[in-house]
Short mmCIF file of C-alpha atoms in Angstrom, two decimals:
data_model
loop_
_atom_site.label_atom_id
_atom_site.label_comp_id
_atom_site.label_asym_id
_atom_site.label_seq_id
_atom_site.Cartn_x
_atom_site.Cartn_y
_atom_site.Cartn_z
CA MET A 573 25.81 -8.15 10.52
CA SER A 574 25.84 -10.57 7.71
CA PHE A 575 24.47 -9.56 4.29
CA PRO A 576 24.10 -12.48 2.02
CA ILE A 577 20.33 -12.79 2.68
CA ILE A 578 20.07 -9.12 1.41
CA GLY A 579 21.69 -10.01 -1.84
CA VAL A 580 19.51 -13.25 -2.31
CA VAL A 581 16.19 -11.25 -1.61
CA LEU A 582 17.31 -8.16 -3.71
CA ALA A 583 18.25 -10.41 -6.62
CA ALA A 584 14.89 -12.11 -6.48
CA SER A 585 13.04 -8.86 -6.41
CA LEU A 586 15.18 -7.32 -9.29
CA SER A 587 14.43 -10.48 -11.32
CA VAL A 588 10.63 -9.88 -10.80
CA ILE A 589 10.95 -6.28 -11.86
CA ALA A 590 13.01 -7.33 -14.88
CA PHE A 591 10.30 -9.84 -15.83
CA ALA A 592 7.61 -7.30 -15.45
CA HIS A 593 8.92 -5.08 -18.23
CA LEU A 594 7.57 -7.57 -20.63
CA LEU A 595 3.86 -6.57 -20.25
CA PRO A 596 4.37 -2.77 -21.01
CA ALA A 597 6.67 -3.73 -23.93
CA VAL A 598 3.72 -5.96 -25.43
CA ILE A 599 1.28 -3.40 -24.86
CA ALA A 600 3.62 -0.74 -26.58
CA LEU A 601 3.82 -3.23 -29.71
CA SER A 602 0.12 -3.64 -29.68
CA VAL A 603 -0.60 -0.05 -29.78
CA GLY A 604 2.03 0.82 -32.43
CA GLN A 605 4.71 2.19 -30.16
CA PRO A 606 7.85 0.07 -31.11
CA GLY A 607 10.07 2.77 -29.64
CA GLN A 608 8.79 2.51 -26.25
CA ALA A 609 8.78 -1.35 -26.58
CA VAL A 610 12.61 -1.30 -27.01
CA ILE A 611 12.94 0.97 -24.12
CA PHE A 612 11.15 -1.38 -21.85
CA LEU A 613 12.93 -4.43 -23.11
CA MET A 614 16.39 -2.90 -22.81
CA THR A 615 15.59 -1.68 -19.28
CA GLY A 616 14.32 -5.06 -18.40
CA LEU A 617 17.60 -6.75 -19.63
CA LEU A 618 19.69 -4.35 -17.75
CA THR A 619 17.88 -5.08 -14.61
CA ALA A 620 18.05 -8.83 -15.33
CA PHE A 621 21.65 -8.82 -15.77
CA ILE A 622 22.29 -6.96 -12.53
CA ALA A 623 19.91 -9.35 -10.82
CA GLY A 624 21.85 -12.33 -12.16
CA ALA A 625 25.19 -10.85 -11.22
CA LEU A 626 23.95 -10.13 -7.68
CA ALA A 627 22.60 -13.70 -7.36
CA PHE A 628 25.79 -15.28 -8.55
CA SER A 629 27.90 -13.08 -6.02
CA VAL A 630 25.93 -14.52 -3.10
CA ARG A 631 25.51 -17.96 -4.19
CA GLY A 632 26.20 -20.68 -1.54
CA GLN A 633 26.33 -18.05 1.17
CA GLY A 634 22.90 -18.39 2.48
CA HIS A 635 22.09 -19.01 6.16
CA ARG A 636 19.00 -18.74 8.42
CA PRO A 637 18.54 -14.86 8.81
CA SER A 638 18.18 -13.25 12.29
CA ALA A 639 15.26 -10.74 13.02
CA ALA A 640 17.52 -7.88 12.41
CA GLU A 641 18.65 -9.10 9.02
CA ARG A 642 15.15 -9.78 7.96
CA ILE A 643 14.00 -6.28 8.54
CA LEU A 644 17.14 -4.71 7.06
CA ALA A 645 16.83 -6.91 3.91
CA LEU A 646 13.18 -5.82 3.79
CA SER A 647 14.01 -2.22 3.89
CA THR A 648 16.87 -2.59 1.19
CA ILE A 649 14.45 -4.13 -1.12
CA TRP A 650 12.00 -1.21 -0.88
CA LEU A 651 14.69 1.30 -1.22
CA VAL A 652 16.66 -0.11 -3.97
CA THR A 653 14.08 -1.91 -6.30
CA PRO A 654 12.43 1.49 -7.19
CA ALA A 655 15.72 2.76 -8.34
CA PHE A 656 15.64 0.28 -11.28
CA ALA A 657 11.90 0.42 -11.81
CA ALA A 658 12.31 4.25 -12.34
CA ILE A 659 14.67 3.87 -15.28
CA ALA A 660 11.77 3.07 -17.69
CA PHE A 661 10.18 6.63 -16.73
CA VAL A 662 13.31 8.50 -17.74
CA GLY A 663 13.70 6.28 -20.97
CA ILE A 664 10.03 7.16 -22.05
CA ASP A 665 10.58 10.92 -21.38
CA PRO A 666 14.24 12.08 -21.14
CA GLU A 667 13.14 15.47 -19.75
CA VAL A 668 11.91 13.69 -16.72
CA LEU A 669 14.15 14.24 -13.48
CA TYR A 670 15.56 10.81 -12.12
CA MET A 671 14.22 11.96 -8.56
CA ASP A 672 10.76 12.39 -10.01
CA ALA A 673 10.94 9.01 -11.65
CA TYR A 674 12.23 7.55 -8.33
CA PHE A 675 9.44 9.03 -6.49
CA ASP A 676 7.00 7.61 -8.98
CA ALA A 677 8.47 4.23 -8.75
CA VAL A 678 8.36 4.21 -4.97
CA SER A 679 4.90 5.48 -5.01
CA ALA A 680 3.78 2.79 -7.34
CA LEU A 681 5.61 -0.21 -5.52
CA THR A 682 4.27 0.93 -2.20
CA THR A 683 0.77 1.35 -3.77
CA THR A 684 0.59 4.96 -2.66
CA GLY A 685 -0.55 6.31 -6.04
CA ALA A 686 0.95 9.67 -5.98
CA VAL A 687 2.38 10.84 -9.31
CA ALA A 688 5.10 13.51 -9.92
CA THR A 689 5.74 12.81 -13.61
CA ASN A 690 3.22 13.73 -16.24
CA PRO A 691 4.58 13.43 -19.83
CA SER A 692 2.37 14.95 -22.37
CA PHE A 693 1.44 12.15 -24.91
CA ALA A 694 -0.03 13.05 -28.31
CA SER A 695 -2.55 10.11 -28.09
CA ILE A 696 -4.03 7.46 -25.65
CA GLU A 697 -2.11 4.83 -27.39
CA GLU A 698 1.08 6.55 -26.69
CA ALA A 699 0.19 6.82 -22.98
CA ALA A 700 -0.91 3.27 -22.74
CA PRO A 701 2.53 1.42 -21.98
CA LEU A 702 3.51 3.83 -19.12
CA THR A 703 0.00 3.52 -17.66
CA ILE A 704 0.40 -0.24 -17.80
CA TRP A 705 3.93 0.11 -16.25
CA ARG A 706 2.60 2.04 -13.27
CA ALA A 707 -0.35 -0.46 -12.84
CA THR A 708 2.13 -3.49 -13.11
CA LEU A 709 4.34 -1.95 -10.40
CA GLN A 710 1.44 -1.31 -8.23
CA TRP A 711 0.11 -5.01 -8.52
CA ILE A 712 3.70 -6.31 -7.82
CA GLY A 713 4.07 -4.01 -4.76
CA GLY A 714 0.63 -5.04 -3.56
CA TYR A 715 1.65 -8.64 -3.45
CA ALA A 716 5.04 -7.85 -1.95
CA SER A 717 3.24 -5.90 0.71
CA VAL A 718 1.08 -8.85 1.69
CA MET A 719 4.14 -10.95 1.53
CA THR A 720 6.08 -8.66 3.66
CA ALA A 721 3.57 -8.56 6.33
CA MET A 722 2.73 -12.34 6.31
CA LEU A 723 6.14 -13.83 6.16
CA VAL A 724 8.38 -11.14 7.86
CA LEU A 725 6.50 -8.65 10.21
CA ALA A 726 3.76 -11.14 11.51
CA GLN A 727 6.33 -13.74 12.26
CA LEU A 728 8.26 -11.22 14.26
CA GLY A 729 5.10 -10.31 16.14
CA LEU A 730 5.37 -6.74 15.16
CA ALA A 731 2.76 -4.45 16.95
CA GLY A 732 0.00 -6.95 17.44
CA LEU A 733 0.51 -8.93 14.12
CA SER A 734 1.08 -12.10 16.16
CA LEU A 735 -2.75 -12.23 16.61
CA ARG A 736 -3.06 -12.57 12.83
CA ARG A 737 -0.17 -14.64 11.72
CA ALA A 738 -0.77 -17.87 9.84
CA PRO A 739 1.53 -20.82 10.65
CA ILE A 740 4.40 -21.25 8.31
CA PRO A 741 5.16 -25.15 7.83
CA PRO A 742 8.41 -26.02 9.64
CA GLY A 743 11.52 -27.41 8.04
CA MET A 744 13.72 -26.36 5.00
CA THR A 745 13.51 -27.27 1.26
CA SER A 746 15.83 -26.44 -1.40
CA GLY A 747 16.27 -22.77 -2.65
CA PRO A 748 16.74 -19.52 -0.73
CA PHE A 749 12.92 -19.16 0.12
CA GLY A 750 12.62 -22.98 1.07
CA ARG A 751 9.72 -23.15 3.53
CA TYR A 752 8.02 -20.28 2.29
CA TRP A 753 7.23 -21.50 -1.11
CA PRO A 754 3.86 -23.05 -0.28
CA ALA A 755 2.52 -19.84 1.54
CA MET A 756 3.85 -17.60 -1.45
CA LEU A 757 2.13 -19.85 -4.00
CA ALA A 758 -1.19 -19.99 -2.20
CA LEU A 759 -1.20 -15.99 -1.88
CA GLY A 760 -0.10 -15.67 -5.41
CA VAL A 761 -3.06 -17.86 -6.71
CA ALA A 762 -5.52 -15.90 -4.55
CA TYR A 763 -4.03 -12.56 -5.58
CA GLY A 764 -3.84 -13.48 -9.25
CA GLY A 765 -7.32 -14.98 -9.18
CA ILE A 766 -9.01 -11.88 -7.65
CA THR A 767 -7.30 -9.75 -10.26
CA LEU A 768 -8.32 -11.88 -13.19
CA MET A 769 -11.98 -11.86 -11.97
CA GLY A 770 -11.93 -8.13 -11.74
CA LEU A 771 -10.35 -7.96 -15.15
CA VAL A 772 -13.11 -10.01 -16.64
CA GLY A 773 -15.74 -8.06 -15.04
CA LEU A 774 -14.35 -4.75 -16.41
CA LEU A 775 -14.08 -6.27 -19.79
CA ILE A 776 -17.64 -7.38 -19.72
CA SER A 777 -18.71 -3.97 -18.87
CA GLY A 778 -17.35 -2.78 -22.16
CA MET A 779 -14.18 -1.27 -20.82
CA PRO A 780 -11.19 -1.27 -23.45
CA LEU A 781 -8.50 -3.86 -22.55
CA VAL A 782 -5.66 -1.25 -21.45
CA PRO A 783 -7.63 0.59 -18.95
CA ALA A 784 -9.27 -2.73 -17.69
CA ILE A 785 -5.88 -4.11 -17.05
CA ALA A 786 -4.66 -0.90 -15.43
CA LEU A 787 -7.78 -0.57 -13.20
CA SER A 788 -7.85 -4.14 -12.14
CA PHE A 789 -4.26 -4.29 -11.25
CA SER A 790 -4.33 -1.11 -9.38
CA ALA A 791 -7.66 -1.78 -7.57
CA VAL A 792 -6.74 -5.18 -5.98
CA ALA A 793 -3.41 -3.47 -4.91
CA THR A 794 -5.47 -0.42 -3.62
CA GLY A 795 -3.12 1.68 -5.67
CA GLY A 796 -5.30 4.59 -6.52
CA LEU A 797 -4.14 4.54 -10.20
CA MET A 798 -6.12 7.07 -12.44
CA PRO A 799 -5.70 6.23 -16.25
CA GLU A 800 -6.42 9.84 -17.00
CA SER A 801 -6.30 13.03 -14.89
CA SER A 802 -10.18 13.49 -14.96
CA PHE A 803 -10.97 10.01 -13.91
CA ALA A 804 -13.72 9.27 -11.46
CA LEU A 805 -15.75 6.14 -10.58
CA ALA A 806 -19.06 7.98 -10.95
CA ALA A 807 -18.28 8.83 -14.70
CA ILE A 808 -17.34 5.21 -15.87
CA GLY A 809 -20.79 3.64 -15.13
CA PRO A 810 -22.42 1.72 -12.29
CA PHE A 811 -21.09 -1.80 -13.21
CA PRO A 812 -17.57 -1.00 -13.71
CA ALA A 813 -17.56 1.18 -10.53
CA LEU A 814 -19.11 -1.74 -8.56
CA VAL A 815 -16.27 -4.07 -9.83
CA ILE A 816 -13.65 -1.75 -8.86
CA CYS A 817 -15.19 -1.15 -5.37
CA LEU A 818 -15.35 -4.83 -4.83
CA LEU A 819 -11.79 -5.24 -5.82
CA LEU A 820 -11.03 -2.28 -3.38
CA ILE A 821 -12.70 -4.25 -0.58
CA ALA A 822 -10.92 -7.51 -1.51
CA GLY A 823 -7.63 -5.68 -1.48
CA ALA A 824 -8.28 -4.17 1.83
CA THR A 825 -9.21 -7.64 3.33
CA ASN A 826 -6.83 -9.98 5.17
CA PHE A 827 -5.30 -12.10 2.22
CA LEU A 828 -4.87 -14.95 4.52
CA ARG A 829 -8.71 -15.41 4.15
CA HIS A 830 -8.54 -15.10 0.34
CA ALA A 831 -5.52 -17.70 0.06
CA GLY A 832 -7.22 -20.22 2.26
CA MET A 833 -4.70 -20.18 5.20
CA SER A 834 -7.78 -19.60 7.42
CA ARG A 835 -11.10 -21.20 6.90
CA ARG A 836 -12.50 -19.62 3.77
CA THR A 837 -16.25 -19.45 3.79
CA ILE A 838 -18.67 -16.64 3.77
CA ALA A 839 -19.22 -17.21 7.55
CA SER A 840 -15.42 -17.22 8.14
CA TYR A 841 -14.99 -14.00 6.37
CA LEU A 842 -17.90 -12.40 8.54
CA ASP A 843 -16.09 -14.04 11.78
CA ASP A 844 -13.16 -12.03 11.00
CA PRO A 845 -13.44 -8.97 13.19
CA GLU A 846 -11.63 -6.72 10.62
CA VAL A 847 -13.95 -7.76 7.84
CA ARG A 848 -16.80 -6.75 9.95
CA TYR A 849 -15.21 -3.42 10.91
CA LEU A 850 -14.52 -2.69 7.09
CA LEU A 851 -17.93 -3.41 5.94
CA LEU A 852 -19.43 -1.47 8.97
CA GLY A 853 -17.10 1.47 8.11
CA ILE A 854 -18.26 1.51 4.52
CA ALA A 855 -21.95 1.09 5.07
CA ALA A 856 -22.50 3.09 8.45
CA GLY A 857 -19.78 5.51 7.71
CA GLY A 858 -21.17 6.17 4.21
CA ILE A 859 -24.65 6.97 5.77
CA VAL A 860 -23.17 9.23 8.38
CA LEU A 861 -20.88 11.06 5.95
CA ALA A 862 -23.89 11.61 3.66
CA THR A 863 -26.14 12.85 6.29
CA VAL A 864 -23.54 15.20 8.01
CA ILE A 865 -22.69 16.86 4.54
CA ALA A 866 -26.39 17.25 3.84
CA LEU A 867 -27.07 18.87 7.33
CA PHE A 868 -23.99 21.05 7.76
CA SER A 869 -22.70 22.06 4.26
CA GLY A 870 -25.93 21.70 2.14
CA GLY A 871 -24.08 19.47 -0.32
CA GLY A 872 -25.61 16.73 -2.35
CA LEU A 873 -23.43 13.60 -1.86
CA SER A 874 -25.53 10.69 -2.30
CA VAL A 875 -25.55 7.60 0.20
CA LEU A 876 -24.15 5.37 -2.46
CA ASP A 877 -21.47 7.84 -3.52
CA ALA A 878 -20.46 8.35 0.33
CA MET A 879 -20.37 4.54 0.78
CA MET A 880 -18.04 4.36 -2.46
CA TRP A 881 -15.81 7.13 -0.96
CA MET A 882 -15.60 5.20 2.40
CA ALA A 883 -14.58 2.15 0.54
CA SER A 884 -11.87 4.19 -1.30
CA LEU A 885 -10.47 5.82 1.75
CA LEU A 886 -10.58 2.89 4.02
CA SER A 887 -8.72 0.89 1.48
CA THR A 888 -6.36 3.87 1.32
CA SER A 889 -6.68 3.74 -2.59
CA VAL A 890 -8.46 7.14 -2.55
CA VAL A 891 -9.50 6.63 -6.03
CA PRO A 892 -11.99 9.55 -6.85
CA VAL A 893 -15.59 8.74 -6.77
CA THR A 894 -16.74 12.23 -7.91
CA GLU A 895 -14.71 15.31 -8.36
CA GLU A 896 -17.24 17.19 -6.07
CA GLY A 897 -16.38 14.73 -3.33
CA PHE A 898 -12.96 16.39 -2.77
CA ARG A 899 -14.80 19.70 -1.78
CA GLN A 900 -17.66 18.14 0.23
CA ILE A 901 -15.57 15.67 2.42
CA PRO A 902 -13.61 17.69 5.12
CA LEU A 903 -9.82 17.24 4.91
CA LEU A 904 -9.62 16.15 8.63
CA VAL A 905 -12.28 13.38 7.85
CA ALA A 906 -10.44 12.15 4.78
CA LEU A 907 -7.01 11.96 6.72
CA ALA A 908 -8.39 10.20 9.66
CA VAL A 909 -10.04 7.46 7.63
CA VAL A 910 -7.00 6.84 5.69
CA PHE A 911 -4.85 6.91 8.81
CA VAL A 912 -7.04 4.01 10.14
CA GLY A 913 -6.66 2.13 6.87
CA GLY A 914 -7.77 -1.36 5.89
CA SER A 915 -7.12 -4.88 7.50
CA THR A 916 -3.90 -6.48 8.56
CA MET A 917 -2.22 -8.82 5.78
CA SER A 918 -3.94 -6.57 3.17
CA THR A 919 -2.65 -4.35 0.32
CA ALA A 920 -4.15 -1.37 2.17
CA GLY A 921 -2.06 0.99 4.24
CA GLY A 922 -2.68 2.88 7.42
CA LEU A 923 -2.38 1.95 11.11
CA LYS A 924 -4.92 -0.97 10.38
CA LEU A 925 -8.31 -1.80 11.68
CA MET A 926 -7.02 -4.39 14.16
CA ARG A 927 -4.74 -1.94 16.11
CA ILE A 928 -7.55 0.74 16.12
CA SER A 929 -9.81 -1.93 17.70
CA LEU A 930 -7.17 -3.03 20.28
CA LEU A 931 -6.65 0.57 21.41
CA ILE A 932 -10.45 0.89 21.78
CA LYS A 933 -10.66 -2.45 23.71
CA GLN A 934 -7.83 -1.51 25.94
CA GLY A 935 -9.42 1.94 26.59
CA SER A 936 -12.65 0.23 27.55
CA ARG A 937 -10.92 -2.08 29.89
CA GLU A 938 -9.23 0.66 31.70
CA ILE A 939 -12.50 2.46 32.22
CA SER A 940 -14.04 -0.82 33.43
CA ARG A 941 -11.17 -0.89 35.99
CA LEU A 942 -12.08 2.48 37.33
CA SER A 943 -15.41 1.10 38.60
CA HIS A 944 -14.18 -2.30 39.38
CA PRO A 945 -10.62 -1.80 40.48
CA HIS A 946 -10.25 -5.57 41.53
CA GLY A 947 -12.21 -7.06 38.82
CA ILE A 948 -10.85 -9.26 35.98
CA VAL A 949 -11.67 -7.93 32.54
CA HIS A 950 -11.12 -10.40 29.74
CA THR A 951 -10.35 -8.68 26.37
CA GLU A 952 -9.61 -10.61 23.17
CA PHE A 953 -9.44 -10.07 19.46
CA GLY A 954 -10.86 -12.51 16.96
CA GLY A 955 -10.99 -15.07 19.83
CA ARG A 956 -7.38 -14.58 20.77
CA PRO A 957 -6.70 -12.88 24.08
CA PHE A 958 -4.20 -10.03 23.83
CA SER A 959 -1.36 -9.27 26.46
CA ILE A 960 0.27 -6.07 27.85
CA PRO A 961 3.33 -6.79 25.77
CA ILE A 962 1.15 -6.71 22.55
CA MET A 963 -0.43 -3.63 23.60
CA ARG A 964 2.86 -1.98 24.18
CA GLY A 965 3.68 -2.64 20.55
CA VAL A 966 0.38 -1.38 19.39
CA TRP A 967 0.67 1.69 21.35
CA ALA A 968 4.40 2.00 20.22
CA MET A 969 3.14 1.84 16.55
CA PHE A 970 0.54 4.42 16.99
CA VAL A 971 3.02 6.94 18.66
CA MET A 972 5.82 6.31 16.07
CA MET A 973 3.12 6.88 13.20
CA LEU A 974 2.22 10.32 14.92
CA VAL A 975 5.99 10.97 15.39
CA ALA A 976 6.80 9.90 11.73
CA ALA A 977 3.90 12.37 10.45
CA VAL A 978 5.46 15.24 12.58
CA LEU A 979 8.95 14.73 11.17
CA THR A 980 7.64 14.38 7.65
CA THR A 981 5.64 17.55 7.81
CA LEU A 982 8.63 19.41 9.24
CA GLY A 983 10.84 17.99 6.44
CA LEU A 984 8.29 19.17 3.74
CA THR A 985 7.86 22.62 5.28
CA LEU A 986 11.54 23.02 5.00
CA TYR A 987 11.31 22.73 1.26
CA GLY A 988 8.63 25.33 0.86
CA VAL A 989 5.41 23.17 1.29
CA SER A 990 2.67 25.06 2.94
CA PHE A 991 1.91 23.64 6.41
CA GLU A 992 -1.59 22.32 5.64
CA MET A 993 -0.53 20.58 2.37
CA ALA A 994 2.57 19.18 4.27
CA ILE A 995 0.30 17.64 6.93
CA ALA A 996 -2.04 16.17 4.19
CA ALA A 997 1.05 14.88 2.25
CA SER A 998 2.78 13.34 5.18
CA ILE A 999 -0.26 11.18 6.22
CA ALA A 1000 -0.76 10.31 2.55
CA ALA A 1001 2.65 9.08 2.37
CA LEU A 1002 2.77 7.25 5.71
CA SER A 1003 -0.70 5.78 4.99
CA ASN A 1004 0.14 5.04 1.35
CA ALA A 1005 -2.78 6.95 0.23
CA GLY A 1006 -1.33 9.53 -2.13
CA PRO A 1007 -4.37 10.97 -3.76
CA VAL A 1008 -5.84 12.09 -0.45
CA LEU A 1009 -3.67 15.22 -0.92
CA GLY A 1010 -6.57 16.07 -3.42
CA PHE A 1011 -8.66 17.13 -0.18
CA ALA A 1012 -5.99 19.80 0.75
CA PRO A 1013 -6.22 23.41 -0.15
CA ASP A 1014 -3.53 25.01 -2.43
CA ALA A 1015 -1.81 28.34 -1.63
CA ALA A 1016 -5.00 30.38 -2.78
CA GLY A 1017 -7.15 28.11 -0.36
CA ASN A 1018 -8.95 26.19 -3.25
CA VAL A 1019 -9.23 22.46 -2.74
CA LEU A 1020 -6.77 20.71 -4.93
CA GLY A 1021 -9.15 18.04 -6.20
CA LEU A 1022 -8.04 16.11 -9.18
CA ASP A 1023 -5.21 18.62 -9.48
CA MET A 1024 -3.36 16.99 -6.62
CA MET A 1025 -0.77 15.30 -9.15
CA GLN A 1026 0.27 18.72 -10.20
CA ALA A 1027 0.87 19.56 -6.60
CA TYR A 1028 3.18 16.61 -6.22
CA ALA A 1029 5.01 17.41 -9.51
CA ALA A 1030 5.61 21.10 -8.30
CA MET A 1031 7.38 19.96 -4.95
CA ALA A 1032 10.97 20.43 -4.75
CA PRO A 1033 13.32 17.31 -5.22
CA GLY A 1034 14.21 17.25 -1.64
CA ALA A 1035 10.53 17.13 -0.57
CA LYS A 1036 9.86 14.27 -2.93
CA LEU A 1037 12.59 12.29 -1.35
CA VAL A 1038 11.30 13.04 2.10
CA LEU A 1039 7.88 11.72 0.87
CA ALA A 1040 9.56 8.67 -0.70
CA ILE A 1041 11.15 7.61 2.36
CA ALA A 1042 7.95 8.14 4.32
CA MET A 1043 6.14 5.88 1.76
CA ILE A 1044 8.55 3.07 2.38
CA ALA A 1045 8.39 3.62 6.15
CA GLY A 1046 4.57 3.24 5.97
CA ARG A 1047 4.76 0.16 3.76
CA ILE A 1048 7.18 -1.72 5.82
CA GLU A 1049 5.52 -0.50 9.20
CA VAL A 1050 7.00 2.56 10.72
CA LEU A 1051 7.99 0.62 13.78
CA ALA A 1052 10.05 -1.90 11.61
CA ALA A 1053 11.62 1.32 9.94
CA ALA A 1054 12.63 2.51 13.50
CA ALA A 1055 13.94 -1.03 14.20
CA VAL A 1056 16.26 -0.81 11.02
CA LEU A 1057 17.63 2.48 12.13
CA ALA A 1058 18.48 1.00 15.62
CA ALA A 1059 19.92 -2.02 14.18
CA LEU A 1060 22.24 0.11 11.90
CA ARG A 1061 23.32 2.21 14.77
CA THR A 1062 24.11 -0.91 16.88
CA THR A 1063 26.14 -2.32 13.89
CA ASP A 1064 28.13 0.92 13.59
CA SER A 1065 28.85 1.15 17.24
CA ALA A 1066 29.89 -2.53 17.60
#
């Protein structure tokens, strides 16, 4: 196994993290917190120095990486980069344990949205730089997630992603990322453009600059960031809530559409099966959810709030719509929806709508064969026929998600987490939907609701490490994580 590619990509990732420290530093200066600005600048310089040293050490050693090296480099990035992003959390509050800071950094970069550190600040201004730092990490992680899916996982055809991949121009140009630059630029323009439109919309609604930046960054990344512990969409007004919901839907949609790598028209969006499934899930799912709650629990969840909850859950953001929604929506329903997740090539987590559709289509095909054993049943997704090898990958992904959920649950129970909360936390981590833990009950049987962050903070360091690994496995796809372990085992035995 050759490792130069790991060093090149890791150096690039650390360079981005180093540069990202500038935004919270500027915010800190603007709100009268020069001490925090110094911490962010010093942490950024340290990260930049290490990135430069790493880039220098692997200079001139580049080569065309194998599939195993790509996946291993991918896993290394998601494991190591948060270790540097976590330093700022400890610098702002020296009482924070580094494991808690690492947990928060992993959660932010994987757009999971779980929080274990909660420093007590004397004012909103004092909390602003750290809020922006979380949002910035989520925004970077959202872009990195789409890049991971588009340039690595889809090119390897992982678990059906070959049906959704965009052609990458052949040939090489100068630089370590060579032929990928056009795709990275097109994606960056689309990602940044959507974020900017959301930011402008929130500012027009009258929202202050810092929460507007934080929410626009987090929403397009489907990160579930809450600027304050009591945050809920229903409390900020209809227009900003609409803007955030539109950002969540955009984040949960295939970014190849946004970036123009596929035909980019309104009709082309609706031609995409995953877009139709997403919109149908939000509209029809919201109506069904509101009706079921009204009939069986006597609750008063409006259809509009139910649709917003479905957008929040399907995007795996799980940003709260109303505090009462945590008690009105059954835990199993919330877990099932985030397990499904959003579209492929999006910032959303979960198994993905395409794979659920393929599983249903194959099931229908097998049922048709029962009545017509010798018949030929044509099945396709988005105009592309799918084969048995593709379905094997999809089934393997589905099974591995369940196995990973079981193993994560067992790991959490070993550290004293209650069984029901362990199940919810494991699905939350693997689906990159941290706030869904709010639907779970605490030890006294009361639904956690907005107190879910205190539940994460109360977990043992070992439990947080288990969840951090699960978040990374969910973000790089569980099947790819299993491939990394197989590759490492093969290397060790060679």
